[in-house]
Short mmCIF file of C-alpha atoms and ligand atoms in Angstrom, two decimals:
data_model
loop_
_atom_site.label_atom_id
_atom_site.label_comp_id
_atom_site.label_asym_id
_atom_site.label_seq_id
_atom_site.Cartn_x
_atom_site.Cartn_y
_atom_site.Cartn_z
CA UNK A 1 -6.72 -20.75 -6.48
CA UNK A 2 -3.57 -22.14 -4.73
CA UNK A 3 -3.32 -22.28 -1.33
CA UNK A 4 -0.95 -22.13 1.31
CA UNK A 5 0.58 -25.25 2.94
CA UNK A 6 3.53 -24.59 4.56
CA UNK A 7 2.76 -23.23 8.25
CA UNK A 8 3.79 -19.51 8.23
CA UNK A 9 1.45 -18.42 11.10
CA UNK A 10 2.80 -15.20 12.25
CA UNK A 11 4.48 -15.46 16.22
CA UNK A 12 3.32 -13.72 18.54
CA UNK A 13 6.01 -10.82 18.68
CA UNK A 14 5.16 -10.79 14.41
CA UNK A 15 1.73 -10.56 15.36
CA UNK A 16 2.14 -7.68 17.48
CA UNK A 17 4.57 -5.66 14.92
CA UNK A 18 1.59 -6.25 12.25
CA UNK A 19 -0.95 -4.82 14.49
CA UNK A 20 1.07 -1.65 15.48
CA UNK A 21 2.17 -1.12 12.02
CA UNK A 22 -1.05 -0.97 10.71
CA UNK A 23 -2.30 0.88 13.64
CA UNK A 24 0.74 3.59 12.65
CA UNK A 25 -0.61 3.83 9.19
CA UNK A 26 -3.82 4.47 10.35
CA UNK A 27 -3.20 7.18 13.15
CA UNK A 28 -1.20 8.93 10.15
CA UNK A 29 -3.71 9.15 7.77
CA UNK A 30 -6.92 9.69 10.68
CA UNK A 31 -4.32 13.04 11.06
CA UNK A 32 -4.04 13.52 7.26
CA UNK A 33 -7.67 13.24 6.69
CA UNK A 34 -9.16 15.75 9.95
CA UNK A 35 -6.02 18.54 8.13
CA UNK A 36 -7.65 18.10 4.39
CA UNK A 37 -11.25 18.44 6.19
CA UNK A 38 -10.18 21.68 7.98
CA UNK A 39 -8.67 22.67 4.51
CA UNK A 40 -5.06 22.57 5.75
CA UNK A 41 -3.40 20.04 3.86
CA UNK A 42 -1.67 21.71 0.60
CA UNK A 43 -3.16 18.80 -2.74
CA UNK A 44 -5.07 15.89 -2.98
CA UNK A 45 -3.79 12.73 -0.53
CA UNK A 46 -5.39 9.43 -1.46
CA UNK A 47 -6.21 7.80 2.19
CA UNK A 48 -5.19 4.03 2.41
CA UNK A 49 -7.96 3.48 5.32
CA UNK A 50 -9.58 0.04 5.58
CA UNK A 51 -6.49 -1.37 3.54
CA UNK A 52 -3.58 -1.39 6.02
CA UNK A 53 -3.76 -5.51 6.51
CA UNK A 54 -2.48 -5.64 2.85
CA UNK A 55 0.59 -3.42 3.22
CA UNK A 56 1.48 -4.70 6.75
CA UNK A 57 0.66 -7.93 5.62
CA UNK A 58 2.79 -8.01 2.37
CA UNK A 59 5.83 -5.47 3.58
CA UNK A 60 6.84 -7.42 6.89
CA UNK A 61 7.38 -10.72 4.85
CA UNK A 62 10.03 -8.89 3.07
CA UNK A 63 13.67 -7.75 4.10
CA UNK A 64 14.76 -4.14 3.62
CA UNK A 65 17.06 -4.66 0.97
CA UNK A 66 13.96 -6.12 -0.87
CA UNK A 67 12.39 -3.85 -2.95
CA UNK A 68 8.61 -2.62 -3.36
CA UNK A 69 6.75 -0.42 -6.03
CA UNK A 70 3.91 1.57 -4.92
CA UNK A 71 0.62 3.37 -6.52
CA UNK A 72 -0.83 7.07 -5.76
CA UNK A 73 -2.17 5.48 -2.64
CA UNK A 74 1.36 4.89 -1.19
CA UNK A 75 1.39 6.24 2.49
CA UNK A 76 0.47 2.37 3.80
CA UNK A 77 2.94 1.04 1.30
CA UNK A 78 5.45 3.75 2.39
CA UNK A 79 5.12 2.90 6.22
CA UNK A 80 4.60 -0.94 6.44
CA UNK A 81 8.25 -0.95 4.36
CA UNK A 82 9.66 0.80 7.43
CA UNK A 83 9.54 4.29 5.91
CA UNK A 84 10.44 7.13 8.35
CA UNK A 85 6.54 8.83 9.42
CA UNK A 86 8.74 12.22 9.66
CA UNK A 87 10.20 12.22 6.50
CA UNK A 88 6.75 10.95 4.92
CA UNK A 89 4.76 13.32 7.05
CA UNK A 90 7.07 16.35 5.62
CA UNK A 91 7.23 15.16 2.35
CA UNK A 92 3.13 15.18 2.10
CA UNK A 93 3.26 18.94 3.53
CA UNK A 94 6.04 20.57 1.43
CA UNK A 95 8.83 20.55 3.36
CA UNK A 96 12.46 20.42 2.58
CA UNK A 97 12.93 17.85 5.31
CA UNK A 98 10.71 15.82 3.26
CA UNK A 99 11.62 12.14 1.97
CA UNK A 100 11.98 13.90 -1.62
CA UNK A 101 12.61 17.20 -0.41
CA UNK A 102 9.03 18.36 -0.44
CA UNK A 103 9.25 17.94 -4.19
CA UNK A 104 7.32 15.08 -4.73
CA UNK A 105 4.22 15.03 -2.45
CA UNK A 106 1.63 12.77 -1.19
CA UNK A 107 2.02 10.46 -4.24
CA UNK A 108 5.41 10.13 -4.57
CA UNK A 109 6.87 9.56 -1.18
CA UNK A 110 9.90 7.53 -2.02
CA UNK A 111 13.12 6.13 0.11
CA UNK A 112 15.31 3.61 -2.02
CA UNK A 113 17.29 2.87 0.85
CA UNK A 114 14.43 1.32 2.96
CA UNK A 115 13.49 -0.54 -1.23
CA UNK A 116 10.73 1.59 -1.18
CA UNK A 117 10.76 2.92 -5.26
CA UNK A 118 7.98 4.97 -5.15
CA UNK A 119 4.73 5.77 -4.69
CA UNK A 120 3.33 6.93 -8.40
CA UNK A 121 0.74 9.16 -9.45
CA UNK A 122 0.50 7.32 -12.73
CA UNK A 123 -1.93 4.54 -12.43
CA UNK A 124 -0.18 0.92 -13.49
CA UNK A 125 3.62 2.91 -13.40
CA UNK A 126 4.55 0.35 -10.81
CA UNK A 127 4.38 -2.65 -13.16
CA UNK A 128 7.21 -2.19 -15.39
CA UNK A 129 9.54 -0.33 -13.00
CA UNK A 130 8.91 -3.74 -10.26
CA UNK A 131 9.78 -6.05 -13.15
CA UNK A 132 13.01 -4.29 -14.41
CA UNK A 133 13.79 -3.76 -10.76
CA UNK A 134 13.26 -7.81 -10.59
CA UNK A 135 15.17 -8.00 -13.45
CA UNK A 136 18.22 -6.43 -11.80
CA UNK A 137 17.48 -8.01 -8.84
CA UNK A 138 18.23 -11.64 -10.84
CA UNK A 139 21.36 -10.49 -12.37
CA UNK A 140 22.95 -9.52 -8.94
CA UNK A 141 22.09 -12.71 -7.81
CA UNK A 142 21.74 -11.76 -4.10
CA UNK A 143 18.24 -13.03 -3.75
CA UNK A 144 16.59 -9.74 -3.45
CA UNK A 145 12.62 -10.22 -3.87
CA UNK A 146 10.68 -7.33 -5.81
CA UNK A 147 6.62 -6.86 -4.63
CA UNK A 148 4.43 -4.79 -6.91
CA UNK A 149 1.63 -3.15 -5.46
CA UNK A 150 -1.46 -2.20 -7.83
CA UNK A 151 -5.00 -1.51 -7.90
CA UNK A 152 -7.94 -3.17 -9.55
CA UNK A 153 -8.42 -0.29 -11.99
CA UNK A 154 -4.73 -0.37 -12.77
CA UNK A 155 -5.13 -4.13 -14.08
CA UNK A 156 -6.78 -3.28 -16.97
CA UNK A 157 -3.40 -1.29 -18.15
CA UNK A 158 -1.70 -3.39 -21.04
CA UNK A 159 1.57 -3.28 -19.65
CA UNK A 160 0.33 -5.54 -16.57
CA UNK A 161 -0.04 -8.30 -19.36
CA UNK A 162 3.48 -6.96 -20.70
CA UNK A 163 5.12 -7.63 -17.47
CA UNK A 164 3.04 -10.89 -16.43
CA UNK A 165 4.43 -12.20 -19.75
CA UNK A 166 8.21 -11.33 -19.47
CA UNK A 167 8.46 -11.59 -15.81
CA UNK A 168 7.27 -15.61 -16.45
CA UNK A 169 9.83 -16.03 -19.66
CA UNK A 170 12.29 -14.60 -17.86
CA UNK A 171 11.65 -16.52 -14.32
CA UNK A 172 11.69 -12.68 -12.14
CA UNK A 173 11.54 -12.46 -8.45
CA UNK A 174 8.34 -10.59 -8.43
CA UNK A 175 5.49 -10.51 -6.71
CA UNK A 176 2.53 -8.94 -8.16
CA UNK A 177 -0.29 -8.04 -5.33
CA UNK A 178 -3.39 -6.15 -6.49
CA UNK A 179 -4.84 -4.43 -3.98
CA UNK A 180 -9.17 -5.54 -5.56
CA UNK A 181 -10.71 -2.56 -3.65
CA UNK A 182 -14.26 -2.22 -5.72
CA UNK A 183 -13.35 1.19 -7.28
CA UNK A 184 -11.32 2.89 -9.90
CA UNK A 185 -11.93 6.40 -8.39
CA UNK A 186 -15.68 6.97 -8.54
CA UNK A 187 -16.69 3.57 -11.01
CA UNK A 188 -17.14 0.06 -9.45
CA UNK A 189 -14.78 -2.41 -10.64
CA UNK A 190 -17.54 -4.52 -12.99
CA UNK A 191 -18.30 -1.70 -14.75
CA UNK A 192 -14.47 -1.41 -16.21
CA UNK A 193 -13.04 -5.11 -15.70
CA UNK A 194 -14.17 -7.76 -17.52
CA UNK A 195 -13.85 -11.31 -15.71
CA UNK A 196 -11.64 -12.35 -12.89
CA UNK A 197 -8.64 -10.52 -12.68
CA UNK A 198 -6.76 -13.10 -11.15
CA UNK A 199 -7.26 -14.88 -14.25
CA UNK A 200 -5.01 -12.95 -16.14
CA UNK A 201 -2.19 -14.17 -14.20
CA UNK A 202 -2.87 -17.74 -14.38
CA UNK A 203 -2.99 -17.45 -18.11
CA UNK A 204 0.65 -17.00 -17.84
CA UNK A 205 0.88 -20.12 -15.28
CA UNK A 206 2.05 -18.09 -12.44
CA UNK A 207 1.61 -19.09 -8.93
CA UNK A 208 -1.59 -17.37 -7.56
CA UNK A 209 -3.59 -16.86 -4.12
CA UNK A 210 -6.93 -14.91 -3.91
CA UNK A 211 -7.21 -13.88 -0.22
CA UNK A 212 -9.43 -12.08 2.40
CA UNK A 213 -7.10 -8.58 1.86
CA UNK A 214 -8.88 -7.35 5.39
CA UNK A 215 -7.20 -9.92 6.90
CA UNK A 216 -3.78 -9.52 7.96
CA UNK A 217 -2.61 -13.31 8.98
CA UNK A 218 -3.87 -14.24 5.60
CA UNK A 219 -2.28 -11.65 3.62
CA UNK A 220 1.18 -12.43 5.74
CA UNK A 221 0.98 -16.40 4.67
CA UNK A 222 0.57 -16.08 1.60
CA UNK A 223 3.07 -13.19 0.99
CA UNK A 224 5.36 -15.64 2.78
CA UNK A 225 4.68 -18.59 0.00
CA UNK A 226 4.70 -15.94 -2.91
CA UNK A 227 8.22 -14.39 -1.53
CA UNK A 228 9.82 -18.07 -0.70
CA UNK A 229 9.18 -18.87 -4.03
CA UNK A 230 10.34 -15.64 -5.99
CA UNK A 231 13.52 -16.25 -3.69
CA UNK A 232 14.08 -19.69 -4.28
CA UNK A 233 14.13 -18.32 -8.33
CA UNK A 234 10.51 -19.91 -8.87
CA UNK A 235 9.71 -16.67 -11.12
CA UNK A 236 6.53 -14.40 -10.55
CA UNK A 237 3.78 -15.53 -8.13
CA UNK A 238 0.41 -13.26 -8.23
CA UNK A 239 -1.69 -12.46 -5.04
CA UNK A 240 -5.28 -10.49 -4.96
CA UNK A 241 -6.18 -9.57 -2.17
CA UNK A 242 -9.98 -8.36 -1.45
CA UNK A 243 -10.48 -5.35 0.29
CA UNK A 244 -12.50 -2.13 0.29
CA UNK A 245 -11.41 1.57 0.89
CA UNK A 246 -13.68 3.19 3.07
CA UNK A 247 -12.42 6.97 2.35
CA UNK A 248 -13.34 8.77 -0.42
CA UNK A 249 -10.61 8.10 -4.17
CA UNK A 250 -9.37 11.25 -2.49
CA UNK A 251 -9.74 13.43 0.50
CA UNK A 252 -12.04 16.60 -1.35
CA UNK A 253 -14.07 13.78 -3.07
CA UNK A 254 -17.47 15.50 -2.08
CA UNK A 255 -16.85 18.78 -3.25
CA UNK A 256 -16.00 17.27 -6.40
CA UNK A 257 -18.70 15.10 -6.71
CA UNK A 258 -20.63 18.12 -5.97
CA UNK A 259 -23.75 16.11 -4.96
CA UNK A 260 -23.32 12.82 -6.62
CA UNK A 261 -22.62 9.37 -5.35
CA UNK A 262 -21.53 6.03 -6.44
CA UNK A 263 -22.19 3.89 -3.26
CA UNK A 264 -24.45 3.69 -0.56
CA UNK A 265 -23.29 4.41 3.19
CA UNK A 266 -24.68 0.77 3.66
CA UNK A 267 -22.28 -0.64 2.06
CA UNK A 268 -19.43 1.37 3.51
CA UNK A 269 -20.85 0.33 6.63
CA UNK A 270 -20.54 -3.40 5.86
CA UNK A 271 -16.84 -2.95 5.40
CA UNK A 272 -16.70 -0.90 8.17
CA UNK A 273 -17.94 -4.14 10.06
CA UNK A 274 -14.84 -6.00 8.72
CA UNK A 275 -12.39 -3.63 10.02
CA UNK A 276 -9.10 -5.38 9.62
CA UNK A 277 -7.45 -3.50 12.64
CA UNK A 278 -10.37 -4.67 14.45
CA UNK A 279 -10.66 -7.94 13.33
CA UNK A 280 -6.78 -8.32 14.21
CA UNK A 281 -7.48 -6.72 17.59
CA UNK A 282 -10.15 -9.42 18.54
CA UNK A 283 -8.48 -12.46 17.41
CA UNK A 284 -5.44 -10.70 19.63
CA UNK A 285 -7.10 -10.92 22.52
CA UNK A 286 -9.22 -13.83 22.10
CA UNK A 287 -6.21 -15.87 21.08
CA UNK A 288 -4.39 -14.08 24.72
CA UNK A 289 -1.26 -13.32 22.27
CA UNK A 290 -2.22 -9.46 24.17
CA UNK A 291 -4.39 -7.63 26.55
CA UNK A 292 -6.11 -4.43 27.04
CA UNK A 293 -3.13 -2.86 28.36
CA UNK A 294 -0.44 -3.88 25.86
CA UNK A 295 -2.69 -2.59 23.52
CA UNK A 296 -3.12 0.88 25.38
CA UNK A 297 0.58 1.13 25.44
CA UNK A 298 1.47 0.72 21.83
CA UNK A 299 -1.85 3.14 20.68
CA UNK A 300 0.03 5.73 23.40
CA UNK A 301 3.39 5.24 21.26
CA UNK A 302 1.91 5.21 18.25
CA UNK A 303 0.26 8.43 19.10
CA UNK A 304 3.64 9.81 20.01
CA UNK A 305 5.06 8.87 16.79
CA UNK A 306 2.08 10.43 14.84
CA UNK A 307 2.65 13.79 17.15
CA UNK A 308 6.38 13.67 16.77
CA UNK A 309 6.03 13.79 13.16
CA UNK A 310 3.28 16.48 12.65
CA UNK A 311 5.94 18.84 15.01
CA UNK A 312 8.80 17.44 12.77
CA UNK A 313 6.96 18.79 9.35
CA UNK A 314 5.63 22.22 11.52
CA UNK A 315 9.05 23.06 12.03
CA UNK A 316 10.37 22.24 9.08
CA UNK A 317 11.16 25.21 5.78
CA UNK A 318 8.88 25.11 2.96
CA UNK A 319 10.45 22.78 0.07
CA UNK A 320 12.83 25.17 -2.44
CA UNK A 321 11.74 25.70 -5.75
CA UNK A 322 15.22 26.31 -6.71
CA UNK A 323 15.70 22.50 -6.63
CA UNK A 324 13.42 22.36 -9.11
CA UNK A 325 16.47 23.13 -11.58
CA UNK A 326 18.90 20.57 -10.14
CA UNK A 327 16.67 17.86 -9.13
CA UNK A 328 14.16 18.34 -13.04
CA UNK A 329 16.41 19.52 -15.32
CA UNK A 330 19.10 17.52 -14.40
CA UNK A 331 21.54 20.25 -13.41
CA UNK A 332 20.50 22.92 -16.59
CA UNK A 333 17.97 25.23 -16.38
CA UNK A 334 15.52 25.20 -19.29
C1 TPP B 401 -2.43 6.43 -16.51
C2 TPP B 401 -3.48 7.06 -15.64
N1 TPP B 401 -4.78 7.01 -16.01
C3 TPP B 401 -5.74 7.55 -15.23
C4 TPP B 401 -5.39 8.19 -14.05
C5 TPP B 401 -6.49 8.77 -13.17
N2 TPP B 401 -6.70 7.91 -12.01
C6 TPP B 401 -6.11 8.15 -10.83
S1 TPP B 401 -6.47 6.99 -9.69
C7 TPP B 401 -7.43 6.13 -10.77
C8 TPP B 401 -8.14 4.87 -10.34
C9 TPP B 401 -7.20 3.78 -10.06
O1 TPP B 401 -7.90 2.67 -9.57
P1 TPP B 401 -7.14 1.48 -8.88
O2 TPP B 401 -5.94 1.13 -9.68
O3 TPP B 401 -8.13 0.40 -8.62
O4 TPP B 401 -6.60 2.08 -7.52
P2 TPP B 401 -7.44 2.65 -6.26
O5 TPP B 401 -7.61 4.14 -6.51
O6 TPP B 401 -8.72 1.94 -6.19
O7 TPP B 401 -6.56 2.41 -5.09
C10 TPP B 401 -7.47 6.75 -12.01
C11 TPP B 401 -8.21 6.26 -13.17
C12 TPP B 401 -4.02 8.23 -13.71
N3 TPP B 401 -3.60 8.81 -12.59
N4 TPP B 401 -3.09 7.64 -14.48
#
């Protein structure tokens, strides 16, 4: 494992914009969950809970005309990259005031001019779009940095080995951050990945960091190495970060389980323990970089936020299936 040298300790006014961002992402999907519980929410949504320090973490190293590629758990992606909650909120319920118009959903809330380049329902998609986005991204020559987000599970797709390989022959300014969460839906990660995953990526002698993924200072610093480096044209750099999701691979899990199980509450419990809001809250306060107050203020406008866009999506027309003709078929109908 490399480390981090260079001090890139988050200030305090960075420290507070990670804490509310992931507090934002967290209100959102606490909403998103209690709708698919009372059977409101129209498909699946894959809840980012207990991961937010990776996409706060990662997201406010980079600028917005940086770029980021995102999996079918996107909504933390989508918001840490300074996507509009409205637009995402809309998007996830149908609307035509969605990001994509309602058309695309929960997994494929998009907004290329924020770099966001999609969430994805298709598990490893991300790789190859991030590297010929990093690609580009060299050609123009204006220093943009591309960060690929992925999932344990999604490692064991050939074209991650595809684009570890090109994206280090061709030097890319890409940042590939697997998000090691235990599970590929309802299978523990040692029972379909052989070794250290991380190892794949040194194989290619790219730049790596393993980190504590429920910890958001340590996910920022070494973002901030991986991203100096891509920018500085150092090629691909490779950070895993661990973490665990403590929702279910999707919101509906238990009726399709239909009495199984794969883990015990014990162990969501230990997770639960290292809560990275809550972890980031305590060192907050302990450190006296906030108080009790500040942080009742920013839950109040984060709770605004939330409320403003549930009305926004409320009032807002069911998408239009005509668009299905211009925005599919490219203009023709079949
Ligand atoms: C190409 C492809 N294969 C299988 C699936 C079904 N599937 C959806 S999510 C998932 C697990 C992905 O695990 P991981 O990449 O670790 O992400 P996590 O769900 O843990 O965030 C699978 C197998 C899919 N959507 N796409």
């Amino acid at each position: 494992m490399t480390t981090t040298q260079t001090n890139t300790a988050p200030t305090p006014e960075q420290s507070m914009a990670l804490y509310e961002r992931m507090l934002l992402i967290r209100r959102i999907e606490e909403k998103l969950s209690a709708d698919a519980a009372a059977g409101r929410l129209p498909g699946a949504v894959h809840l980012y809970i207990g991961q937010e320090a990776v996409a706060a973490g990662v997201c406010m190293q980079l600028k917005d005309t940086d770029w980021i590629t995102s999996t079918h758990r996107g909504h933390g992606h989508f918001l840490a990259k300074g996507g509009e909650p409205r637009a995402m909120m809309a998007e996830i319920w149908g609307k035509r005031t969605g990001i994509c118009k309602g058309m695309g959903g929960s997994m494929h809330v998009a907004d290329v001019s924020k770099g966001i380049l999609g969430a994805n329902g298709i598990v490893g998609g991300g790789f190859a779009i991030s590297v010929g986005a990093a690609f580009g991204a060299k050609l123009s020559g204006e220093g943009r940095v591309v960060v690929c987000f992925f999932g344990d599970g999604a490692s064991n797709q050939g074209v991650f080995m595809e684009c570890l390989n090109v994206s280090t022959l061709w030097q890319l300014p890409v940042v590939f951050v697997c998000e090691h969460n235990h599970f590929s839906e309802f299978t523990r990660a040692e029972q379909v990945t052989s070794g250290e995953i991380v190892n794949r990526a040194r194989a290619f002698g790219i730049h790596t960091a393993v980190v504590d993924g429920n910890d958001v200072e340590a996910v920022w610093n070494a973002t901030a190495e991986a991203v100096a480096r891509a920018r500085r044209g150092e090629g691909p750099c490779y950070i895993e970060a661990e973490t665990y999701r403590i929702k279910g691979h999707m919101e509906f899990e238990k009726e399709l389980l239909a009495g199984g199980k794969y883990r015990e509450l014990e162990e969501i419990e230990h997770w639960r323990r290292r809560d990275p809001i809550d972890r980031w809250t305590a060192t907050l306060l302990k450190t006296g970089v906030t108080n009790a107050a500040a942080l009742e203020k920013i839950e109040a406008r984060v709770s605004g936020i939330v409320a403003d866009a549930v009305a926004f999506s409320e009032s807002s027309e069911p998408a239009d299936p005509e668009l299905v003709f211009s925005l599919m078929f490219a203009g023709q109908r079949p």
